């Protein structure tokens, strides 16, 4: 899938959302099914995306799916995310991840943000 190792400088100027999409694209290329509605929408329109591996299955053995180059690229993105404070388990990081995931959007288009729209925030 990834044909070359990415340099961290290539992510200069990326927003946090773009960085998240880049990371998840590595997974999408192997057919990971996304629970997050934002990521489902991002990759669902790609002609190359074929959802076939549950999130749980992929997450439990993602290293079996990724090539060595993809694993190295993943680690480059994770290093950048850690510097930005986007990795970890504290509630503030969880909220940022929820915001980046698009869970604060009116996903069903009814003009009201409901619990269904906000499921990622854990509130």
PDB file of C-alpha atoms in Angstrom:
ATOM      1  CA  UNK A   1       0.000   0.000   0.000  1.00  0.00           C
ATOM      2  CA  UNK A   2       2.447   2.698   1.115  1.00  0.00           C
ATOM      3  CA  UNK A   3       5.319   2.521  -1.295  1.00  0.00           C
ATOM      4  CA  UNK A   4       7.764   4.708   0.600  1.00  0.00           C
ATOM      5  CA  UNK A   5       8.606   5.815   4.109  1.00  0.00           C
ATOM      6  CA  UNK A   6       7.117   9.177   4.981  1.00  0.00           C
ATOM      7  CA  UNK A   7       9.269  11.856   6.563  1.00  0.00           C
ATOM      8  CA  UNK A   8       7.794  13.667   9.514  1.00  0.00           C
ATOM      9  CA  UNK A   9       8.388  17.008   7.795  1.00  0.00           C
ATOM     10  CA  UNK A  10       5.858  15.979   5.164  1.00  0.00           C
ATOM     11  CA  UNK A  11       3.180  16.448   7.814  1.00  0.00           C
ATOM     12  CA  UNK A  12       4.139  20.071   8.476  1.00  0.00           C
ATOM     13  CA  UNK A  13       1.067  22.157   7.830  1.00  0.00           C
ATOM     14  CA  UNK A  14      -1.325  19.239   8.370  1.00  0.00           C
ATOM     15  CA  UNK A  15      -4.225  19.946  10.680  1.00  0.00           C
ATOM     16  CA  UNK A  16      -4.960  17.451  13.418  1.00  0.00           C
ATOM     17  CA  UNK A  17      -7.894  16.198  11.400  1.00  0.00           C
ATOM     18  CA  UNK A  18      -5.734  15.694   8.310  1.00  0.00           C
ATOM     19  CA  UNK A  19      -3.188  13.822  10.401  1.00  0.00           C
ATOM     20  CA  UNK A  20      -5.935  11.570  11.763  1.00  0.00           C
ATOM     21  CA  UNK A  21      -7.177  10.896   8.237  1.00  0.00           C
ATOM     22  CA  UNK A  22      -3.629  10.066   7.081  1.00  0.00           C
ATOM     23  CA  UNK A  23      -3.235   7.582   9.948  1.00  0.00           C
ATOM     24  CA  UNK A  24      -6.587   5.964   9.330  1.00  0.00           C
ATOM     25  CA  UNK A  25      -5.968   5.774   5.588  1.00  0.00           C
ATOM     26  CA  UNK A  26      -3.284   3.200   6.383  1.00  0.00           C
ATOM     27  CA  UNK A  27      -6.015   1.102   7.983  1.00  0.00           C
ATOM     28  CA  UNK A  28      -8.685   1.844   5.371  1.00  0.00           C
ATOM     29  CA  UNK A  29      -6.460   0.491   2.621  1.00  0.00           C
ATOM     30  CA  UNK A  30      -6.653  -2.887   4.349  1.00  0.00           C
ATOM     31  CA  UNK A  31     -10.441  -2.751   4.670  1.00  0.00           C
ATOM     32  CA  UNK A  32     -10.839  -1.708   8.309  1.00  0.00           C
ATOM     33  CA  UNK A  33     -14.498  -0.940   9.015  1.00  0.00           C
ATOM     34  CA  UNK A  34     -14.784   2.334  10.910  1.00  0.00           C
ATOM     35  CA  UNK A  35     -17.259   2.866  13.719  1.00  0.00           C
ATOM     36  CA  UNK A  36     -16.653   6.605  13.631  1.00  0.00           C
ATOM     37  CA  UNK A  37     -19.172   8.245  11.265  1.00  0.00           C
ATOM     38  CA  UNK A  38     -16.703  10.909  10.161  1.00  0.00           C
ATOM     39  CA  UNK A  39     -14.137   8.311   9.063  1.00  0.00           C
ATOM     40  CA  UNK A  40     -16.850   6.162   7.459  1.00  0.00           C
ATOM     41  CA  UNK A  41     -17.846   9.182   5.387  1.00  0.00           C
ATOM     42  CA  UNK A  42     -14.251  10.124   4.518  1.00  0.00           C
ATOM     43  CA  UNK A  43     -13.326   6.678   3.233  1.00  0.00           C
ATOM     44  CA  UNK A  44     -16.759   5.534   2.093  1.00  0.00           C
ATOM     45  CA  UNK A  45     -16.534   7.736  -0.999  1.00  0.00           C
ATOM     46  CA  UNK A  46     -13.122   6.401  -2.043  1.00  0.00           C
ATOM     47  CA  UNK A  47     -13.281   3.989  -4.973  1.00  0.00           C
ATOM     48  CA  UNK A  48     -10.458   1.899  -3.502  1.00  0.00           C
ATOM     49  CA  UNK A  49     -12.046   1.443  -0.064  1.00  0.00           C
ATOM     50  CA  UNK A  50     -13.535  -2.010   0.533  1.00  0.00           C
ATOM     51  CA  UNK A  51     -14.759  -2.373   4.142  1.00  0.00           C
ATOM     52  CA  UNK A  52     -14.202  -5.991   5.129  1.00  0.00           C
ATOM     53  CA  UNK A  53     -12.447  -6.241   8.518  1.00  0.00           C
ATOM     54  CA  UNK A  54     -14.261  -5.307  11.727  1.00  0.00           C
ATOM     55  CA  UNK A  55     -12.679  -2.603  13.838  1.00  0.00           C
ATOM     56  CA  UNK A  56     -12.170  -5.068  16.685  1.00  0.00           C
ATOM     57  CA  UNK A  57     -10.472  -7.668  14.507  1.00  0.00           C
ATOM     58  CA  UNK A  58      -8.257  -5.080  12.833  1.00  0.00           C
ATOM     59  CA  UNK A  59      -7.296  -3.378  16.098  1.00  0.00           C
ATOM     60  CA  UNK A  60      -6.385  -6.707  17.730  1.00  0.00           C
ATOM     61  CA  UNK A  61      -4.015  -7.714  14.956  1.00  0.00           C
ATOM     62  CA  UNK A  62      -3.330  -4.610  12.873  1.00  0.00           C
ATOM     63  CA  UNK A  63       0.353  -5.502  12.711  1.00  0.00           C
ATOM     64  CA  UNK A  64      -0.551  -8.551  10.636  1.00  0.00           C
ATOM     65  CA  UNK A  65      -2.222  -6.293   8.068  1.00  0.00           C
ATOM     66  CA  UNK A  66       0.359  -3.508   7.748  1.00  0.00           C
ATOM     67  CA  UNK A  67       3.531  -3.781   5.705  1.00  0.00           C
ATOM     68  CA  UNK A  68       6.841  -2.767   7.274  1.00  0.00           C
ATOM     69  CA  UNK A  69       6.710   0.558   5.438  1.00  0.00           C
ATOM     70  CA  UNK A  70       3.133   1.194   6.621  1.00  0.00           C
ATOM     71  CA  UNK A  71       4.114   0.365  10.208  1.00  0.00           C
ATOM     72  CA  UNK A  72       6.982   2.836  10.004  1.00  0.00           C
ATOM     73  CA  UNK A  73       4.659   5.488   8.559  1.00  0.00           C
ATOM     74  CA  UNK A  74       2.149   4.775  11.325  1.00  0.00           C
ATOM     75  CA  UNK A  75       4.835   5.307  13.962  1.00  0.00           C
ATOM     76  CA  UNK A  76       5.808   8.617  12.320  1.00  0.00           C
ATOM     77  CA  UNK A  77       2.202   9.838  12.550  1.00  0.00           C
ATOM     78  CA  UNK A  78       1.802   8.585  16.124  1.00  0.00           C
ATOM     79  CA  UNK A  79       4.978  10.438  17.156  1.00  0.00           C
ATOM     80  CA  UNK A  80       3.524  13.661  15.751  1.00  0.00           C
ATOM     81  CA  UNK A  81       0.184  13.021  17.491  1.00  0.00           C
ATOM     82  CA  UNK A  82       1.964  12.448  20.809  1.00  0.00           C
ATOM     83  CA  UNK A  83       3.775  15.764  20.509  1.00  0.00           C
ATOM     84  CA  UNK A  84       0.418  17.439  19.924  1.00  0.00           C
ATOM     85  CA  UNK A  85      -1.059  15.690  22.969  1.00  0.00           C
ATOM     86  CA  UNK A  86      -3.479  13.601  20.913  1.00  0.00           C
ATOM     87  CA  UNK A  87      -2.381  10.267  22.369  1.00  0.00           C
ATOM     88  CA  UNK A  88      -3.310   9.110  25.837  1.00  0.00           C
ATOM     89  CA  UNK A  89      -6.322   8.345  27.953  1.00  0.00           C
ATOM     90  CA  UNK A  90      -7.053  11.479  29.957  1.00  0.00           C
ATOM     91  CA  UNK A  91     -10.529  13.011  29.449  1.00  0.00           C
ATOM     92  CA  UNK A  92      -9.199  16.153  27.751  1.00  0.00           C
ATOM     93  CA  UNK A  93      -7.469  14.082  25.077  1.00  0.00           C
ATOM     94  CA  UNK A  94     -10.625  12.004  24.652  1.00  0.00           C
ATOM     95  CA  UNK A  95     -12.628  15.196  24.070  1.00  0.00           C
ATOM     96  CA  UNK A  96     -10.142  16.435  21.481  1.00  0.00           C
ATOM     97  CA  UNK A  97     -10.304  13.082  19.702  1.00  0.00           C
ATOM     98  CA  UNK A  98     -14.091  13.313  19.721  1.00  0.00           C
ATOM     99  CA  UNK A  99     -13.964  16.778  18.216  1.00  0.00           C
ATOM    100  CA  UNK A 100     -11.525  15.648  15.554  1.00  0.00           C
ATOM    101  CA  UNK A 101     -13.674  12.655  14.746  1.00  0.00           C
ATOM    102  CA  UNK A 102     -16.555  14.910  13.769  1.00  0.00           C
ATOM    103  CA  UNK A 103     -18.779  13.656  16.583  1.00  0.00           C
ATOM    104  CA  UNK A 104     -19.771  17.233  17.373  1.00  0.00           C
ATOM    105  CA  UNK A 105     -21.413  17.529  13.955  1.00  0.00           C
ATOM    106  CA  UNK A 106     -25.059  17.191  13.100  1.00  0.00           C
ATOM    107  CA  UNK A 107     -24.385  13.872  11.414  1.00  0.00           C
ATOM    108  CA  UNK A 108     -27.951  13.014  10.506  1.00  0.00           C
ATOM    109  CA  UNK A 109     -28.693  16.496   9.126  1.00  0.00           C
ATOM    110  CA  UNK A 110     -31.817  17.086  11.202  1.00  0.00           C
ATOM    111  CA  UNK A 111     -30.586  20.433  12.556  1.00  0.00           C
ATOM    112  CA  UNK A 112     -30.182  19.097  16.098  1.00  0.00           C
ATOM    113  CA  UNK A 113     -27.084  17.553  17.664  1.00  0.00           C
ATOM    114  CA  UNK A 114     -28.341  14.556  19.618  1.00  0.00           C
ATOM    115  CA  UNK A 115     -26.704  11.823  21.656  1.00  0.00           C
ATOM    116  CA  UNK A 116     -26.588   9.769  18.484  1.00  0.00           C
ATOM    117  CA  UNK A 117     -24.595  12.533  16.851  1.00  0.00           C
ATOM    118  CA  UNK A 118     -22.330  12.907  19.881  1.00  0.00           C
ATOM    119  CA  UNK A 119     -21.681   9.259  20.778  1.00  0.00           C
ATOM    120  CA  UNK A 120     -17.899   9.649  20.596  1.00  0.00           C
ATOM    121  CA  UNK A 121     -17.696  12.263  23.337  1.00  0.00           C
ATOM    122  CA  UNK A 122     -18.695   9.812  26.051  1.00  0.00           C
ATOM    123  CA  UNK A 123     -21.122  12.389  27.511  1.00  0.00           C
TER     124      UNK A 123
END
